[in-house]
Every structure is written in C-alpha cells, then in structure tokens.
CSV table of C-alpha atoms in Angstrom, one decimal:
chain,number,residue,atom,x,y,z
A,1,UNK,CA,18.2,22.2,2.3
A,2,UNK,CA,14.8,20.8,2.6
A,3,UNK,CA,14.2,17.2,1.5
A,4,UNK,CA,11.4,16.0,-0.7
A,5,UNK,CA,9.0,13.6,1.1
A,6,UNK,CA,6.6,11.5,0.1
A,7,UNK,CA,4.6,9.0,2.6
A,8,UNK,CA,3.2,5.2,1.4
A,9,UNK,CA,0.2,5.1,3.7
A,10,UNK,CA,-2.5,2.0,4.5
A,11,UNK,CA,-3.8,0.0,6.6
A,12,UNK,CA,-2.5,-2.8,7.8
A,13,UNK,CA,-1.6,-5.7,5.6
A,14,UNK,CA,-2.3,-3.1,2.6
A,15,UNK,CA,1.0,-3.8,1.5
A,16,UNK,CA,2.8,-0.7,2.7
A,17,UNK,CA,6.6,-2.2,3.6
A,18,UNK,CA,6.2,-4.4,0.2
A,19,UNK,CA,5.5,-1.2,-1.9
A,20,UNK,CA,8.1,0.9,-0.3
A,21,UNK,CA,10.9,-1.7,-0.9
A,22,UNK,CA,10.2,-2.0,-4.1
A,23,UNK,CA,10.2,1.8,-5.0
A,24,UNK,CA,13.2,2.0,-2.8
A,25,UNK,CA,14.9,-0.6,-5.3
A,26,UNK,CA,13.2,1.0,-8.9
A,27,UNK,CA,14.2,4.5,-7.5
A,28,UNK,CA,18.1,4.0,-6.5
A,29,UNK,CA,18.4,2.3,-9.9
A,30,UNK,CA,17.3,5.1,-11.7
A,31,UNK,CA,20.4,6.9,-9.6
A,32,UNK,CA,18.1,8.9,-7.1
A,33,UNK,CA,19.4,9.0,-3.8
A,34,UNK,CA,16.6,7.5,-1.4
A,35,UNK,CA,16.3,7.5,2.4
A,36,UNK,CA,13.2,5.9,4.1
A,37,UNK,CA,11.6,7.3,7.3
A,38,UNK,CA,9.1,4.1,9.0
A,39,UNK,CA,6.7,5.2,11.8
A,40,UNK,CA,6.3,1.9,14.3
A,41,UNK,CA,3.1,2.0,16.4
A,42,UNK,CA,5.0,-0.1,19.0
A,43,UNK,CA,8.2,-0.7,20.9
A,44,UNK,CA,10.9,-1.6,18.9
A,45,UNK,CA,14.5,-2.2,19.5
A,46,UNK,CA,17.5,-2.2,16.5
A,47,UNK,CA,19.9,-3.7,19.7
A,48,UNK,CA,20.3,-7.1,20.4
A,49,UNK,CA,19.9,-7.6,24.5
A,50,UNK,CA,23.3,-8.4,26.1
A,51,UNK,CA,25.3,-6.5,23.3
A,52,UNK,CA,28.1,-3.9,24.3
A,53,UNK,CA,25.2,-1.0,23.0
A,54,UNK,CA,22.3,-2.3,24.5
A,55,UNK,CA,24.3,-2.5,28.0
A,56,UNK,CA,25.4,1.0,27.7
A,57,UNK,CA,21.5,2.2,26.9
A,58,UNK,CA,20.1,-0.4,29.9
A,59,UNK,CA,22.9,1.6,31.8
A,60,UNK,CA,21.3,5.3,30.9
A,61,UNK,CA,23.0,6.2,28.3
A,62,UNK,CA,20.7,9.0,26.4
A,63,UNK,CA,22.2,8.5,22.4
A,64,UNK,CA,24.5,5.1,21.6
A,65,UNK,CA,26.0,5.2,18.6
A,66,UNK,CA,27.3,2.2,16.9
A,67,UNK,CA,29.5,2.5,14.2
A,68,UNK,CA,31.7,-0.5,11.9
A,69,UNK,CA,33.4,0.1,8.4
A,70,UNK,CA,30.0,-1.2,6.6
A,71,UNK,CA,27.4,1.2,8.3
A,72,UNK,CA,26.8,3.1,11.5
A,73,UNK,CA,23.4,4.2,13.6
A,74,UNK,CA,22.7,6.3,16.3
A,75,UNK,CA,20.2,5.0,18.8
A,76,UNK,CA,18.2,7.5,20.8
A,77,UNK,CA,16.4,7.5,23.9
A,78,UNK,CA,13.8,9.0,24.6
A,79,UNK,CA,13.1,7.9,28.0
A,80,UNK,CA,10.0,9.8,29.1
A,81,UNK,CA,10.1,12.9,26.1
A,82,UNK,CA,7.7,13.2,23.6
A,83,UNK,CA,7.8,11.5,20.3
A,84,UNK,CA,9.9,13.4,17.9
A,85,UNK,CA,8.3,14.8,15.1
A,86,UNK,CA,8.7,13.3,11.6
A,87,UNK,CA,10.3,16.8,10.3
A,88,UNK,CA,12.5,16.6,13.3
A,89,UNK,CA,13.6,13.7,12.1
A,90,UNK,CA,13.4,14.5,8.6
A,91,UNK,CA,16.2,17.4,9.4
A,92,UNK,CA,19.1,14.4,10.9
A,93,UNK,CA,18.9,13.2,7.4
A,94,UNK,CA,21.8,13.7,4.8
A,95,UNK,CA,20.6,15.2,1.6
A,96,UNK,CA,18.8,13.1,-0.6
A,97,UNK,CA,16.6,13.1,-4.0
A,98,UNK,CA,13.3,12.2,-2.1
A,99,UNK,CA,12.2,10.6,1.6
A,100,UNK,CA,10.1,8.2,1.5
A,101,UNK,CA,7.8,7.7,4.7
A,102,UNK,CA,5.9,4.4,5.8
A,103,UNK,CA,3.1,5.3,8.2
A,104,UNK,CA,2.9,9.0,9.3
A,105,UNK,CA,-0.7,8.8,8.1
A,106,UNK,CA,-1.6,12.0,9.2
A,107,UNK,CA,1.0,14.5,7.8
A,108,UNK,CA,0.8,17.0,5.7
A,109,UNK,CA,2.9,15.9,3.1
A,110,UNK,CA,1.9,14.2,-0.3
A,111,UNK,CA,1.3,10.3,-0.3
A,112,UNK,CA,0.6,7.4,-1.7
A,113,UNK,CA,-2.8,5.3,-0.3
A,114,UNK,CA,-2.2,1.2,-0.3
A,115,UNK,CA,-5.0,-0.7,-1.2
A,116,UNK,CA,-5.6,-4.1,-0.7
A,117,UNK,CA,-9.4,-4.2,-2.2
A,118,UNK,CA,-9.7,-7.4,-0.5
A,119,UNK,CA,-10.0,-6.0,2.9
A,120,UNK,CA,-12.6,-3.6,4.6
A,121,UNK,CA,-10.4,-0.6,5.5
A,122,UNK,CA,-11.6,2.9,5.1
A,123,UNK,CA,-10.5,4.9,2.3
A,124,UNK,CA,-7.8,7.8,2.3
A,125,UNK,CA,-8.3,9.1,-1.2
A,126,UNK,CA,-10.9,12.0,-1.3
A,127,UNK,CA,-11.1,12.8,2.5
A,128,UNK,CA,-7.3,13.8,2.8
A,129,UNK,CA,-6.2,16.1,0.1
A,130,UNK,CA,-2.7,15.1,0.5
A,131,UNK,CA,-3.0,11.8,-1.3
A,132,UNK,CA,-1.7,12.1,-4.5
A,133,UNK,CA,-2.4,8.5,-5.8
A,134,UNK,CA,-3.6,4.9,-5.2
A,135,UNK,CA,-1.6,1.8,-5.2
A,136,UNK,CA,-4.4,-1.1,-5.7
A,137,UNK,CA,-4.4,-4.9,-5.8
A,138,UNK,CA,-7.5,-4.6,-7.5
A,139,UNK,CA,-10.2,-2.0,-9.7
A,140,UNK,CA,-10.8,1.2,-7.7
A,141,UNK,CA,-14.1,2.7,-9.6
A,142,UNK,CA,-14.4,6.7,-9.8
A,143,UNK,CA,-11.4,7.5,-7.9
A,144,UNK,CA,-10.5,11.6,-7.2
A,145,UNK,CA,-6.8,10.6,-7.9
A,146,UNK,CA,-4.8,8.4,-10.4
A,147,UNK,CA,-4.9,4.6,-9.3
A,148,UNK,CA,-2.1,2.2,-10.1
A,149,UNK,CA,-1.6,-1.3,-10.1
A,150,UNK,CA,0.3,-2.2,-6.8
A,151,UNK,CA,3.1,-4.1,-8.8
A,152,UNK,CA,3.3,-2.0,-11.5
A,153,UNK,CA,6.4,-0.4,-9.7
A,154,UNK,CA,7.5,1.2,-12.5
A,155,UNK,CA,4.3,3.2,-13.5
A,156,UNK,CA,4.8,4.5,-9.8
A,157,UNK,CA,7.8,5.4,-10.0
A,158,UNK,CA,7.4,7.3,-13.3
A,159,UNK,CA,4.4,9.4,-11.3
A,160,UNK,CA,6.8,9.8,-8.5
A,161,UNK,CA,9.7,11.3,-10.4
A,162,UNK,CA,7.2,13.7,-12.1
A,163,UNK,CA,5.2,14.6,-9.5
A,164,UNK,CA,7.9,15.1,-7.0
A,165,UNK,CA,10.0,16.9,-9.8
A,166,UNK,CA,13.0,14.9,-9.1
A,167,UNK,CA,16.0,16.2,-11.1
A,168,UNK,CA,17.3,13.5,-13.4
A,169,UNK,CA,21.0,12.0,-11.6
C-alpha cells in the first residue's frame, strides 16, 4: 500500500510544528488516520541518558526497542550509515489516510509553504512545482497557488481532504 504524503515546509520560525499540530488535531477529528514524519537538522535523542534503553544503545546495540502497555518505539542507529530516506521511512509506517511531513523541503511530494510575512525568507511557491498552497500570517499578493490564513485550520484542512482525495472514514 502506498501512503499519501503531504510535507508542511518553511523556514524557520514560519510556524511549521504549530501548523502541523493543528492539522494533526482538525484531521483525526474528522476520523482520518494521521501519522507525522519530522525531519531534524540536528542530533536528537527520544532516550533519557542513564535509562535501561539508552545503556543498551551506549552499549552498541544497533535497533532498541522500547515498548509499555500505552505506546512502544523503536530507536535506530545509524552509527556511520547514511541518512535514511524519507520513503524508507515512509514504508515502516502502518497504513494510514495521509503522512504528514515537517521539513523534507526538498522532496518530491506535494506541500504546504509556511509563511510568516514578517520575516525575510525566500519564497517556495512558484520555484518548486510541488507546493500546492500557502499558509500565511499575513496578505501574500499574486500568488501561483491558493493562500490561506495560517489559523484558519479548517479551510486547510478542507483543501487537504480534497486535494489529497482522502476517502471520507
């Protein structure tokens, strides 16, 4: 089965995280079944240091998995490989309605641009055919795609379910 994905993309402090939560919440209330994909520029760690996992990663362990009755995660290493890619990733996850990805700027998938008009970035919309549609805090004059206000979640979540032709739940 291939999953539907759809990226929130920005620069920083556009609002990317605050947007995604958001249609994260709107979406699963309609019913659709949402799982989130985030791309971190930098080192991160879901472990606490001194915990049973994190010892058994610090001691080489490749894959940890930690599991409990409320949720479970499997924490890879990568220790020297490349990067996965985001469809390698994209092909652990359990079916789904849609995927939503934070970051992944660069893939070739449809997205949604984050503006925050207040700051000098440089703009997605036009140069990369793959975004769909602007989220704004502010006016965005003669833009090639349709522009929403940022907190008008559910205007963006209307566009999504069409767009993405997600089957009613």
């Amino acid at each position: 089965m291939t999953l539907k994905l759809l990226g929130i993309v920005g620069f920083k402090n556009a609002g990317k995280t605050t947007l995604t939560e958001r249609l994260v919440s709107e979406l699963t209330a309609r019913r659709y079944r949402i799982s989130t994909v985030k791309h971190a520029h930098h080192a991160f760690d879901i472990d606490q240091e001194g915990r049973d996992s994190w010892r058994h990663r610090q001691a080489g362990a490749s894959e940890v998995a930690i599991v409990s009755a409320n949720r479970w995660a499997l924490v890879h290493e990568l220790r020297g490989t490349p990067e996965p890619t985001l469809h390698e990733i994209v092909s652990k996850l359990a079916p789904c309605d849609l995927v939503l990805t934070e970051g992944y700027k660069w893939e070739k998938h449809p997205k949604i641009e984050v503006r925050n008009v207040t700051l000098a970035h440089p703009e997605l919309a036009g140069k990369d055919s793959t975004v769909i549609a602007i989220a704004a805090n502010g006016v965005i004059e003669n833009s090639p795609v349709p522009v929403f206000d940022r907190e008008n979640v559910k205007s963006i979540a209307d566009f999504i379910v069409a767009r993405m032709d997600l089957a009613r739940p």
